[in-house]
Every structure is written in structure tokens, then in C-alpha cells.
mmCIF file of N, CA and C in Angstrom:
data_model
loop_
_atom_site.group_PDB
_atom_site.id
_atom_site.type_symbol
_atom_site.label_atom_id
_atom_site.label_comp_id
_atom_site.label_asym_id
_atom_site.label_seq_id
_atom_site.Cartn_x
_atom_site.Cartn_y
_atom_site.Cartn_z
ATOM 1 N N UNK A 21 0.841 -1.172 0.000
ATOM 2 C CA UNK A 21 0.000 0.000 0.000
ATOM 3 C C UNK A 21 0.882 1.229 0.000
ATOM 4 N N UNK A 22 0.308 2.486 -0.415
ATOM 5 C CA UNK A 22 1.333 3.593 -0.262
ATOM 6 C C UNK A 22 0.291 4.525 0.543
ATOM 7 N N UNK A 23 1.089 5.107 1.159
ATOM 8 C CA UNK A 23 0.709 6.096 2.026
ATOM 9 C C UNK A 23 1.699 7.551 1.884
ATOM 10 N N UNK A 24 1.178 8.647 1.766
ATOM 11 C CA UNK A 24 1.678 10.176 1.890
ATOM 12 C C UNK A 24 2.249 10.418 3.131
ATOM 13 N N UNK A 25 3.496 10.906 3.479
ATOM 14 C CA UNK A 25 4.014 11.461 4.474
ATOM 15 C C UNK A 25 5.187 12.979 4.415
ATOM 16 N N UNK A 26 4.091 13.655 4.630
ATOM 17 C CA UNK A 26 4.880 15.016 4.461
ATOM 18 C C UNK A 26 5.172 15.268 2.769
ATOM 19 N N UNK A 27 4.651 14.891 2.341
ATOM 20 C CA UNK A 27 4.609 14.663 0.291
ATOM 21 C C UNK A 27 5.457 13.935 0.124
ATOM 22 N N UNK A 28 6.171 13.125 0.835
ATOM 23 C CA UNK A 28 7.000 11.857 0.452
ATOM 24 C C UNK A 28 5.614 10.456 0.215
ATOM 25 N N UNK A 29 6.242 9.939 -1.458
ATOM 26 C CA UNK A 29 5.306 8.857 -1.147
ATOM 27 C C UNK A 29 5.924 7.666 -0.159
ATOM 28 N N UNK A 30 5.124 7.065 0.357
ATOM 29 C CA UNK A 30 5.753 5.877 0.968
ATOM 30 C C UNK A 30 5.162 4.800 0.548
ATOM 31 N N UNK A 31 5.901 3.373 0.174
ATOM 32 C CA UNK A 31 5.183 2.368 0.081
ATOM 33 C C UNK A 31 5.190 1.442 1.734
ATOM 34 N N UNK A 32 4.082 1.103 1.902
ATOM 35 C CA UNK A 32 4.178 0.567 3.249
ATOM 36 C C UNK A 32 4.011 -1.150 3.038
ATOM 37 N N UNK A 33 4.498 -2.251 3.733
ATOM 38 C CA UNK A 33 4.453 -3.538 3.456
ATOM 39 C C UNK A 33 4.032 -3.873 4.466
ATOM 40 N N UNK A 34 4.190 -3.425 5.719
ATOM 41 C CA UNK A 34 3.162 -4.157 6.707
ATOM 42 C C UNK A 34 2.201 -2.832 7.438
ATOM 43 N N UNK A 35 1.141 -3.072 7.376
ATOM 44 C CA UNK A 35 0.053 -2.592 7.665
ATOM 45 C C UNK A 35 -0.062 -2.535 9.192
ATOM 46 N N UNK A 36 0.320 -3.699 10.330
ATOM 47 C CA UNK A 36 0.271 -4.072 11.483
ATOM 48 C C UNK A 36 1.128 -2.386 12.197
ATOM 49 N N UNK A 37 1.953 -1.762 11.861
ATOM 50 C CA UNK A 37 3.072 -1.340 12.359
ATOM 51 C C UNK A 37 2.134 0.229 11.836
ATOM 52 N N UNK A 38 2.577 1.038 13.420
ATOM 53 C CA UNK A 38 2.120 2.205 13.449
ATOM 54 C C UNK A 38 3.223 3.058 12.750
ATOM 55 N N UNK A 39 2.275 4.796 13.115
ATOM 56 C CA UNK A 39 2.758 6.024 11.613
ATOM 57 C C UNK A 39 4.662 6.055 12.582
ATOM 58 N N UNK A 40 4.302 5.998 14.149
ATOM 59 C CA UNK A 40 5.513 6.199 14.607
ATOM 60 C C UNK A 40 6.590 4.835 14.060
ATOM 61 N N UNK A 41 6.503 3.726 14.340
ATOM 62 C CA UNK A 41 7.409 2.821 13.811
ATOM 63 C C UNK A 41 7.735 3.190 12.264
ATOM 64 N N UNK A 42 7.019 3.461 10.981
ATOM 65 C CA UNK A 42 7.003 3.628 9.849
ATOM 66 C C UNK A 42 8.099 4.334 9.621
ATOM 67 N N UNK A 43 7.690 6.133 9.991
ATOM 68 C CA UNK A 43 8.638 6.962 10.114
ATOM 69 C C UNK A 43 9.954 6.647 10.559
ATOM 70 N N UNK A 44 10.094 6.052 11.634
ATOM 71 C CA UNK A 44 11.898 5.321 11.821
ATOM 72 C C UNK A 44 12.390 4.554 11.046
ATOM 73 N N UNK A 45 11.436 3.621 10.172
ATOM 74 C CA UNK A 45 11.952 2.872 9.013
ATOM 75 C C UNK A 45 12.772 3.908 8.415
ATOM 76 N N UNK A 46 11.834 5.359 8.094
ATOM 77 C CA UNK A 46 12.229 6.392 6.924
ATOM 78 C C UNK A 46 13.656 7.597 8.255
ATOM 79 N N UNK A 47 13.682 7.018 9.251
ATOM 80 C CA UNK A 47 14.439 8.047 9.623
ATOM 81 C C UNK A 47 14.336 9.032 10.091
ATOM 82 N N UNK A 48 12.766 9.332 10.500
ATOM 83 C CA UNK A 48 12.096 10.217 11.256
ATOM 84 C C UNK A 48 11.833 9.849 12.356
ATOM 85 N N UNK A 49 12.004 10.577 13.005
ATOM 86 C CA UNK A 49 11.729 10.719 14.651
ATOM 87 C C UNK A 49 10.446 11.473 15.017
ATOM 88 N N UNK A 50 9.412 10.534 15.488
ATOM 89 C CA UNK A 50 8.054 11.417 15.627
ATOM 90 C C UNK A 50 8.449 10.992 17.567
ATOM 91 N N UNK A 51 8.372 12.043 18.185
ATOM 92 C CA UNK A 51 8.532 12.405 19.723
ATOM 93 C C UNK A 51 6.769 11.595 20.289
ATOM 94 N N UNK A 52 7.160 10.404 21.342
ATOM 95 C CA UNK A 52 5.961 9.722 21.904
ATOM 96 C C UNK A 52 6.357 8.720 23.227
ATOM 97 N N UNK A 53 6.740 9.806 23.704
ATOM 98 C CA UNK A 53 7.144 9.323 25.303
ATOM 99 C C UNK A 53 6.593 7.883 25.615
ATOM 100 N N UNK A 54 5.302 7.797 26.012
ATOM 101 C CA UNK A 54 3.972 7.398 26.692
ATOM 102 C C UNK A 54 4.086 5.898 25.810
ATOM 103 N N UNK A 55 4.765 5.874 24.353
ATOM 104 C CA UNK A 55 4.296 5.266 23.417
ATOM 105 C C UNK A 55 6.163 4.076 23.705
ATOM 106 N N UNK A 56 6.994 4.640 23.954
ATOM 107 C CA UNK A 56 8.383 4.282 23.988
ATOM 108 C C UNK A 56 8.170 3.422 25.610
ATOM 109 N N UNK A 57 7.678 4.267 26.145
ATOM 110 C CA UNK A 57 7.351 3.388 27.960
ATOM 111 C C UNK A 57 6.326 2.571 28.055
ATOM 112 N N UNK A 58 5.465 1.844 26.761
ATOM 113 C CA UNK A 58 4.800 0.959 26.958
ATOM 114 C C UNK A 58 3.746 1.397 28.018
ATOM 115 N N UNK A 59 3.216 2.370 27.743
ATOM 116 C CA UNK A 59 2.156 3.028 28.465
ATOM 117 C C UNK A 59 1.106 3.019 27.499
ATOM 118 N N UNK A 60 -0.377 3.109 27.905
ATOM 119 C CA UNK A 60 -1.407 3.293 27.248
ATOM 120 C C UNK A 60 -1.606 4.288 25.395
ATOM 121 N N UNK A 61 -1.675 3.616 24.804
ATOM 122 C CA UNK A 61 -1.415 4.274 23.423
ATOM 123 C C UNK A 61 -2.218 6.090 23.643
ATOM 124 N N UNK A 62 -1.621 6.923 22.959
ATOM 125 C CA UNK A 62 -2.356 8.110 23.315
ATOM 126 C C UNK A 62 -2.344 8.964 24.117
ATOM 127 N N UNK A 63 -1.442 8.763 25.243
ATOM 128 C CA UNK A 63 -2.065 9.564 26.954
ATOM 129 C C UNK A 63 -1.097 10.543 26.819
ATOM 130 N N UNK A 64 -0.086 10.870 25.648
ATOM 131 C CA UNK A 64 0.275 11.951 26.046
ATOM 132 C C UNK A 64 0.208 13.133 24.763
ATOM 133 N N UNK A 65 -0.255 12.675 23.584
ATOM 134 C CA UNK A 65 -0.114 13.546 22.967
ATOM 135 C C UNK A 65 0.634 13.980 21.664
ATOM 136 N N UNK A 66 1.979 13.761 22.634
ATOM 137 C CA UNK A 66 3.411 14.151 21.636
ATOM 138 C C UNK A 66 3.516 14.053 20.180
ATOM 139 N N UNK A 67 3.391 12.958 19.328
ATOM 140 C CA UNK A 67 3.207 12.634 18.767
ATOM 141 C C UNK A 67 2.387 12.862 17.412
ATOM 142 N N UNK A 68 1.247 13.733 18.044
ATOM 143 C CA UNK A 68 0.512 14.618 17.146
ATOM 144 C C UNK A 68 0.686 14.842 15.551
ATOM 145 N N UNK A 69 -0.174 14.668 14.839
ATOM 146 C CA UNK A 69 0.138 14.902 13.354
ATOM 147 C C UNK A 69 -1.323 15.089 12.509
ATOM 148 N N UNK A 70 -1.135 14.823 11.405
ATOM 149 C CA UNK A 70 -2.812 15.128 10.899
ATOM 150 C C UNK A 70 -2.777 14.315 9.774
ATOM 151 N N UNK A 71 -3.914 13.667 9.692
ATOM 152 C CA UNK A 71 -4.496 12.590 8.922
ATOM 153 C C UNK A 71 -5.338 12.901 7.909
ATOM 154 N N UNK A 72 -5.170 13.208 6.901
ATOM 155 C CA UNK A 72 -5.844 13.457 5.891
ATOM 156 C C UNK A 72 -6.937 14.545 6.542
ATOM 157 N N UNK A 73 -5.992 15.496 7.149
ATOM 158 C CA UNK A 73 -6.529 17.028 8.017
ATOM 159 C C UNK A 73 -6.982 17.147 8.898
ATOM 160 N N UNK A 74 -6.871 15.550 9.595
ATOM 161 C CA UNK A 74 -7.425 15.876 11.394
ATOM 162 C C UNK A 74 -6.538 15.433 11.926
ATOM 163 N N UNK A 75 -6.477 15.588 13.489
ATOM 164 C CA UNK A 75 -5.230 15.712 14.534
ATOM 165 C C UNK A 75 -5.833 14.304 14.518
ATOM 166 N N UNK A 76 -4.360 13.109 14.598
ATOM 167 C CA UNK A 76 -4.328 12.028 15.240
ATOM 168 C C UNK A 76 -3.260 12.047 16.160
ATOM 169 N N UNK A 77 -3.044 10.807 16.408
ATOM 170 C CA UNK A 77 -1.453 10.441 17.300
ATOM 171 C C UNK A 77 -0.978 9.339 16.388
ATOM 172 N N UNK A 78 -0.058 9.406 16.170
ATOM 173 C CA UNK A 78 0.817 8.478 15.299
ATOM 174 C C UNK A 78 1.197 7.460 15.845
ATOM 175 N N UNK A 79 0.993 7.067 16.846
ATOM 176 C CA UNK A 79 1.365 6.574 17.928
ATOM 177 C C UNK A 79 -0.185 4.924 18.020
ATOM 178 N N UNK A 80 -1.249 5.014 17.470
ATOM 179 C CA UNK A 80 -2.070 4.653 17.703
ATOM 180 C C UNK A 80 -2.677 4.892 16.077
ATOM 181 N N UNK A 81 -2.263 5.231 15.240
ATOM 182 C CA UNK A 81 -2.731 5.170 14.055
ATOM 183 C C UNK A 81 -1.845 3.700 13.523
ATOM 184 N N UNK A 82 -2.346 3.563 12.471
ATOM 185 C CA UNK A 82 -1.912 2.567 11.100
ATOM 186 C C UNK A 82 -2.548 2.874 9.859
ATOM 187 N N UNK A 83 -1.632 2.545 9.085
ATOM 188 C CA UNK A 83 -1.691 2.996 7.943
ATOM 189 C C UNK A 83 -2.793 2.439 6.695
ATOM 190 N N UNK A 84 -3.341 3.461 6.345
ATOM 191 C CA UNK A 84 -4.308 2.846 5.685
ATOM 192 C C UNK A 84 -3.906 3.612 4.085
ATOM 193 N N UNK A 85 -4.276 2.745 3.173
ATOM 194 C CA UNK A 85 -3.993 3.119 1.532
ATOM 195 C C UNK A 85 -4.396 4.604 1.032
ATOM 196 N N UNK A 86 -3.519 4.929 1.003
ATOM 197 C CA UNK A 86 -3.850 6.640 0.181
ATOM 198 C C UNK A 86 -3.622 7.356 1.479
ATOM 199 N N UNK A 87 -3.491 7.397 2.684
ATOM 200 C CA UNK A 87 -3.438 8.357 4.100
ATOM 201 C C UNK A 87 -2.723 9.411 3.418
ATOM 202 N N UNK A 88 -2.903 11.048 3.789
ATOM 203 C CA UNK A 88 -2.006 12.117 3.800
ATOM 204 C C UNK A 88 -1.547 12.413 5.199
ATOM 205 N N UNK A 89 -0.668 11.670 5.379
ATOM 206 C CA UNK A 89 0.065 12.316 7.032
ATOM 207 C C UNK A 89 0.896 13.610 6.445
ATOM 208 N N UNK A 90 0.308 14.603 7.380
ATOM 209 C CA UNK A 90 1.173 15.371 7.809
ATOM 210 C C UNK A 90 1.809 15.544 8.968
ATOM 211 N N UNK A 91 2.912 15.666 9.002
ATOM 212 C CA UNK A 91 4.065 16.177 10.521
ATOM 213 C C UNK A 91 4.530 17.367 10.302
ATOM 214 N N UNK A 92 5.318 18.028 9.560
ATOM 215 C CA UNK A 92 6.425 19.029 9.877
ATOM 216 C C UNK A 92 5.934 19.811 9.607
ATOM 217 N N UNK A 93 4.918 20.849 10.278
ATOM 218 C CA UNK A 93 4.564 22.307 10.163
ATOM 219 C C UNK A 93 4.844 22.729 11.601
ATOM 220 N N UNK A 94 4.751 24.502 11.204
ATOM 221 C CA UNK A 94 4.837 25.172 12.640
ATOM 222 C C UNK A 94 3.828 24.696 13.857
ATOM 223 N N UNK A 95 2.739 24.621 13.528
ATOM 224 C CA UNK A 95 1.535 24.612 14.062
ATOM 225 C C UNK A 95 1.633 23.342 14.911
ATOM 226 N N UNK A 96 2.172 22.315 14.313
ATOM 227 C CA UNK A 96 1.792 21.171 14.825
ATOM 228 C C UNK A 96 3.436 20.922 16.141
ATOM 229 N N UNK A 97 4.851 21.392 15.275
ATOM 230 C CA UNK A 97 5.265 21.639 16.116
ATOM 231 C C UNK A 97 5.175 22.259 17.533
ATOM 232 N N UNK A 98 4.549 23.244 17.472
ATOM 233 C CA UNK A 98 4.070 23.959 18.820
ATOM 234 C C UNK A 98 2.954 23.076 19.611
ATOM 235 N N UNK A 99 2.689 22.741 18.598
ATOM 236 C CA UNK A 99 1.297 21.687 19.814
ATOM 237 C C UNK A 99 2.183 20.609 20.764
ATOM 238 N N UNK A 100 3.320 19.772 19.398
ATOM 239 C CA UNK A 100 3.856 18.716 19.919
ATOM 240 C C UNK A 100 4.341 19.327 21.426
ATOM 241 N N UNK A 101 5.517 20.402 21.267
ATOM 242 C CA UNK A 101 6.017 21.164 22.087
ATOM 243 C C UNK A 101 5.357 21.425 23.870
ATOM 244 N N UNK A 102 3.809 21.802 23.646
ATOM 245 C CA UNK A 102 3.605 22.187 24.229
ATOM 246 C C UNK A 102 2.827 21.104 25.398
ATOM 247 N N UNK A 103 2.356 19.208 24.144
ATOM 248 C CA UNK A 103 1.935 18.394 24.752
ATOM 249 C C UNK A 103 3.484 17.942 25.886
ATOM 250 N N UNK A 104 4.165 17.990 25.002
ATOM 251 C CA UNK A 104 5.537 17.087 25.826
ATOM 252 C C UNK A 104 6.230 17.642 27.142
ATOM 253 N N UNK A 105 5.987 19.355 26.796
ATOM 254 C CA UNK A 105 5.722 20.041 28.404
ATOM 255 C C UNK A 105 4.717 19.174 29.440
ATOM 256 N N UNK A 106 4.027 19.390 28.965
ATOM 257 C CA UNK A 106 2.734 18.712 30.110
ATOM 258 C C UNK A 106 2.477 17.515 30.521
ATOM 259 N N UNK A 107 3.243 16.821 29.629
ATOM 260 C CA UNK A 107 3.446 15.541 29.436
ATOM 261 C C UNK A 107 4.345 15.018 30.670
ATOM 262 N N UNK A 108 5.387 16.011 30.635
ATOM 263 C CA UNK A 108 6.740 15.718 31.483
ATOM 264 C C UNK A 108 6.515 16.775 32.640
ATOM 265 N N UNK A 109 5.342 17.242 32.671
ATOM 266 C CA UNK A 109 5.229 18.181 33.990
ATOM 267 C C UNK A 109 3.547 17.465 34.529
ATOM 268 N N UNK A 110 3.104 16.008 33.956
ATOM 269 C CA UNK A 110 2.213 15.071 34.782
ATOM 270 C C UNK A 110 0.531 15.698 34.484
ATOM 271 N N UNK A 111 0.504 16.877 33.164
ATOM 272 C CA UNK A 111 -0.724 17.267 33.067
ATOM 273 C C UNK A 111 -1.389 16.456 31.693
ATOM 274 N N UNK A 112 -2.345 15.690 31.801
ATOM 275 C CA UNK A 112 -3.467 15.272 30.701
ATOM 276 C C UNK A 112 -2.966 16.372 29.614
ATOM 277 N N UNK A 113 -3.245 15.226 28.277
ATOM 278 C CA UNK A 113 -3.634 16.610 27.188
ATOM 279 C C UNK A 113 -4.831 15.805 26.561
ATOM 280 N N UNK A 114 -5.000 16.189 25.243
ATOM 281 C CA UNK A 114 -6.528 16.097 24.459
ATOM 282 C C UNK A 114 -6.180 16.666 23.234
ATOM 283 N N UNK A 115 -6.668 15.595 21.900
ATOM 284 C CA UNK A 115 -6.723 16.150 20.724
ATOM 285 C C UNK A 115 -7.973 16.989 20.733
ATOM 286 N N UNK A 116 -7.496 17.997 19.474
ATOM 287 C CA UNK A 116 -9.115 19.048 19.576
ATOM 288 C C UNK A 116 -9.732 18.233 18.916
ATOM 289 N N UNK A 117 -9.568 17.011 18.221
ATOM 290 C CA UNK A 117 -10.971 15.993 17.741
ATOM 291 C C UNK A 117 -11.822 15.778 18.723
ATOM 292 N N UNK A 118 -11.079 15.044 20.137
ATOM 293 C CA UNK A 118 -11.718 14.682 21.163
ATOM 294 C C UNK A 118 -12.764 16.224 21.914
ATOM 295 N N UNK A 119 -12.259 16.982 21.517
ATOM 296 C CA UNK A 119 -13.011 17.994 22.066
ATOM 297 C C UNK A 119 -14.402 18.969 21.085
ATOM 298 N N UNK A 120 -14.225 18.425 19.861
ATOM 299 C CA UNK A 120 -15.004 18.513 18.941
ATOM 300 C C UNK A 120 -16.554 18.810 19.351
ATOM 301 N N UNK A 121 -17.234 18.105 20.075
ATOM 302 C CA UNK A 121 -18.777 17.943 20.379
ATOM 303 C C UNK A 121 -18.765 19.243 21.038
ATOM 304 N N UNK A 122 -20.643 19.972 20.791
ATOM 305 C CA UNK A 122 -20.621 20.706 21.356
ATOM 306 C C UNK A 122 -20.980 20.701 22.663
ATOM 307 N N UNK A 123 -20.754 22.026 23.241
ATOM 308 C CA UNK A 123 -20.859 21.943 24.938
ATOM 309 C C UNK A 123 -21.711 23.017 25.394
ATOM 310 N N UNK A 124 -22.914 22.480 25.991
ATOM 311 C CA UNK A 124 -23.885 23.291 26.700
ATOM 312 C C UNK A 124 -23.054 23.818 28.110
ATOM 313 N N UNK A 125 -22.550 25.088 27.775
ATOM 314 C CA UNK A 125 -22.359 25.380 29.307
ATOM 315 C C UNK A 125 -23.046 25.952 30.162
ATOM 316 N N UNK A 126 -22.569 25.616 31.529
ATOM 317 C CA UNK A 126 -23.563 26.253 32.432
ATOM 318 C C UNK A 126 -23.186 26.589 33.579
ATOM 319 N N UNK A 127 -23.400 27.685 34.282
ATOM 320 C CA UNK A 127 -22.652 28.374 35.401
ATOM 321 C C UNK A 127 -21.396 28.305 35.671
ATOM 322 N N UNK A 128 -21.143 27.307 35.719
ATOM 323 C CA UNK A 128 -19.630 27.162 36.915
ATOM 324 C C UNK A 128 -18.734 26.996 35.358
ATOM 325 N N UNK A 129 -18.917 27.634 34.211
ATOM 326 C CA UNK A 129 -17.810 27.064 33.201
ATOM 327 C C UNK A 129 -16.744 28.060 33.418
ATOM 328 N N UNK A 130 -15.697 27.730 32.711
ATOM 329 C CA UNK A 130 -14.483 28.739 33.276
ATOM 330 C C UNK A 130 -13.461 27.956 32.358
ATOM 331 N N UNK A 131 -12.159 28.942 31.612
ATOM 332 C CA UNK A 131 -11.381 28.337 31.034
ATOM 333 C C UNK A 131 -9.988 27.731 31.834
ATOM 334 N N UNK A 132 -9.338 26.867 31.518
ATOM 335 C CA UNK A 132 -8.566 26.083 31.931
ATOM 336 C C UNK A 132 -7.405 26.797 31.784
ATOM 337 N N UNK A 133 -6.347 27.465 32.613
ATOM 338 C CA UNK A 133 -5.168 28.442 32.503
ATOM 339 C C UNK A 133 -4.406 27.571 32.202
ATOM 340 N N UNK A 134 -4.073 26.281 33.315
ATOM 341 C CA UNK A 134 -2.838 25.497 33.208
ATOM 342 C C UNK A 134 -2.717 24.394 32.026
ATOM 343 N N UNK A 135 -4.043 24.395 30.795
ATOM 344 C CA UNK A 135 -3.859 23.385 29.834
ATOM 345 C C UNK A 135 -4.821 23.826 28.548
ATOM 346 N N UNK A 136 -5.060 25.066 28.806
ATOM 347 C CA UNK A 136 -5.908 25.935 27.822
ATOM 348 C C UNK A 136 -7.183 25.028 27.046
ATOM 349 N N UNK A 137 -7.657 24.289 27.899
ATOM 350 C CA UNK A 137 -9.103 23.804 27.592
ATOM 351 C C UNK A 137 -10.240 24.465 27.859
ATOM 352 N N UNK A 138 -11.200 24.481 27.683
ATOM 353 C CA UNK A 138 -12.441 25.700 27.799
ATOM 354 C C UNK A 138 -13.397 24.555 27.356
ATOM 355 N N UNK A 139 -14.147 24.333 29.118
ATOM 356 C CA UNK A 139 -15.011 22.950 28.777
ATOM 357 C C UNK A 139 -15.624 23.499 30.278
ATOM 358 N N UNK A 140 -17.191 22.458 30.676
ATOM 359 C CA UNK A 140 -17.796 22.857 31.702
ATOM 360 C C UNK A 140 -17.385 21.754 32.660
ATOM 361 N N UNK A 141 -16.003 20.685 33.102
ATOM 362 C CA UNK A 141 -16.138 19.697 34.035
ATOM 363 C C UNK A 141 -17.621 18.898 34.212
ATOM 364 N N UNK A 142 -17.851 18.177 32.732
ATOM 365 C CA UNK A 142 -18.621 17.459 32.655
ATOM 366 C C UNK A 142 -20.292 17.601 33.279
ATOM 367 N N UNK A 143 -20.246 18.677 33.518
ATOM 368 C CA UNK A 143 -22.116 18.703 33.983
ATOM 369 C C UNK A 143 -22.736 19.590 32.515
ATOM 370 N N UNK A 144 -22.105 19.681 31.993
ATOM 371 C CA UNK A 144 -22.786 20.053 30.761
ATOM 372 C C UNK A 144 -23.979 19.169 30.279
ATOM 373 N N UNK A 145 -23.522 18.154 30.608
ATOM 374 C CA UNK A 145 -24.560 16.951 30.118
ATOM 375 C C UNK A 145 -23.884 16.288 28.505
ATOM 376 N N UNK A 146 -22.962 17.003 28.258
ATOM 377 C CA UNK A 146 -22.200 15.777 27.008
ATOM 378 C C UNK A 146 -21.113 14.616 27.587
ATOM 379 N N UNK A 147 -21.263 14.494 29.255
ATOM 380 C CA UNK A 147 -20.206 13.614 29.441
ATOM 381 C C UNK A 147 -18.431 14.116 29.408
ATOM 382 N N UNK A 148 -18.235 15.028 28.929
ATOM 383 C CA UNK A 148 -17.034 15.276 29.021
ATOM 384 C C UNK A 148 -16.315 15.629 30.330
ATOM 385 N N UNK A 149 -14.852 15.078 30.881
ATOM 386 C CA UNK A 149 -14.690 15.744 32.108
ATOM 387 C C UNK A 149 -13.188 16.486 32.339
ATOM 388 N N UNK A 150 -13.315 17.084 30.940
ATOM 389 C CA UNK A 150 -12.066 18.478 30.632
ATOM 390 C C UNK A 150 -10.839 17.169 30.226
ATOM 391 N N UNK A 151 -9.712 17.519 29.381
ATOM 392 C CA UNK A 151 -8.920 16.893 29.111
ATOM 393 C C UNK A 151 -7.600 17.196 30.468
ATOM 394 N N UNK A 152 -7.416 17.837 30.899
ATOM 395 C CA UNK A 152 -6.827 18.017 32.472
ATOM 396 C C UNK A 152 -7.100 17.405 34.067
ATOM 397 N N UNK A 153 -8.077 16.341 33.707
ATOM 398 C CA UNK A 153 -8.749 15.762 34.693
ATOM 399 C C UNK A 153 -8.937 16.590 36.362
ATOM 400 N N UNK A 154 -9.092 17.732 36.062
ATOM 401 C CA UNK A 154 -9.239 18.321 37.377
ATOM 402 C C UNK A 154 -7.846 19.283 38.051
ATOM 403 N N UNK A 155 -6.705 18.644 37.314
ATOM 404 C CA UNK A 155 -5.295 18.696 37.980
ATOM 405 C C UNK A 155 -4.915 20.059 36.723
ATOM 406 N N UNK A 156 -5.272 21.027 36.475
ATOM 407 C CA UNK A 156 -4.844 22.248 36.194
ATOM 408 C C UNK A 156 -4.591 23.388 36.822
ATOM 409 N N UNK A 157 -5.078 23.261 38.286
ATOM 410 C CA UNK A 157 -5.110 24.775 38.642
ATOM 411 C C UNK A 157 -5.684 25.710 38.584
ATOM 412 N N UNK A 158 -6.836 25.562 37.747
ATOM 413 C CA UNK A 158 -7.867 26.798 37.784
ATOM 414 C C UNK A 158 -8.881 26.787 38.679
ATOM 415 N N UNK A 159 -8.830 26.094 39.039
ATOM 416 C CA UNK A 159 -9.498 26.596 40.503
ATOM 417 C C UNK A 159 -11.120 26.528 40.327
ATOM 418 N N UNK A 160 -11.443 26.069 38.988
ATOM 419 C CA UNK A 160 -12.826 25.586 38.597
ATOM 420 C C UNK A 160 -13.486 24.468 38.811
ATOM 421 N N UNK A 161 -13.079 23.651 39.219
ATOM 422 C CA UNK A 161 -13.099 22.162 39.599
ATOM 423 C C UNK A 161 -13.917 21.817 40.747
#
């Protein structure tokens, strides 16, 4: 199968093997702490990239025929940047996919200083309970 990475084509031969393993075939280094320590696929972030234009984790993706991964922009750098801070300073992060649904807020909403989420701690009634699990510091909780 071939898959797009950064406008490099790639041909891929095993399908089983995630965007992060792939990329080291090619010599890229996609940053995935969480993913290297045999920790839960996802929990930190780092890794970040975009999938035929939405934020995944590379880390928990596989490759499917025709994919456009992108990695190397500013944008996504700064995200990576800013997950791997938080990452290594013990704070939750969250793709903005996961944060996608809308949110009825109500009274007590308030934005998140220490992880810049802007969510109501789950009484909204969509179930959500902030990607910071409480442990940000704003004092909204």
C-alpha cells in the first residue's frame, strides 16, 4: 500500500506497524514518550500529526492506503512542544478531535489556565470531564 508522508510517497508492506514505527523505518523521529514506555497508546499527545486534516497520534494510528500524514509544520510543532511540556510536567492533554462535540455550558464554566481547555467539568450533560482531569489549577473544579 502507499501512504503520503509530508509529500514523500511511501510504500508501506506491513500494515500491522504504526505512523511512529514507519517513520523510523524512513528516519524520522516522531517524539511519543507514553508510546516508547509501553504506556497506554495516546495519553500523552506528543506525537501529534494530521491525517488526511485531522489531529491524530501516530502513535495509535496505522496505515491505511492513500493516508495524507502530515508532521512538519509550525503549528503542529508547537502543539507537539507544548503536549511534551505537560506531558513531562504530569498534566493530561486532548486532541481538539476529542473535544469537537458541542458543549452546553452552564454556570460554573471557566477556562482552563494550566492546559488551555475551555469545557464545563462534565455537567454540561455531554459527558465530558475536561482533558486536564481536574489537575490544572484553575481553581474551577
Amino acid at each position: 500500500m502507499k501512504i503520503i508522508f509530508d509529500n514523500m510517497e511511501w510504500e508501506v508492506s506491513d500494515s500491522s506497524k504504526n505512523i511512529v514505527e514507519l517513520a523510523k523505518e524512513h528516519e524520522i523521529y516522531i517524539p511519543a514518550p507514553c508510546y516508547y514506555k509501553k504506556v497506554e497508546n495516546g495519553c500523552c499527545n506528543c506525537c501529534l500529526i494530521l491525517v488526511d486534516g485531522k489531529e491524530a497520534r501516530a502513535c495509535s494510528t496505522l496505515p491505511v492506503e492513500g493516508m495524507n500524514i502530515t508532521f512538519n509544520t509550525t503549528e503542529l510543532l508547537s502543539k507537539r512542544e507544548r503536549n511534551l511540556t505537560s506531558y513531562a510536567l504530569g498534566i493530561p492533554t486532548q486532541l481538539e478531535s476529542d473535544h469537537e462535540h458541542d458543549h452546553h455550558h452552564h454556570d460554573h464554566d471557566h477556562s482552563h489556565g494550566g492546559c488551555g481547555d475551555d469545557c464545563s467539568c462534565g455537567d454540561d450533560g455531554c459527558g465530558d470531564d475536561c482533558s486536564c482531569g481536574g489537575n490544572c489549577g484553575c481553581g474551577g473544579h
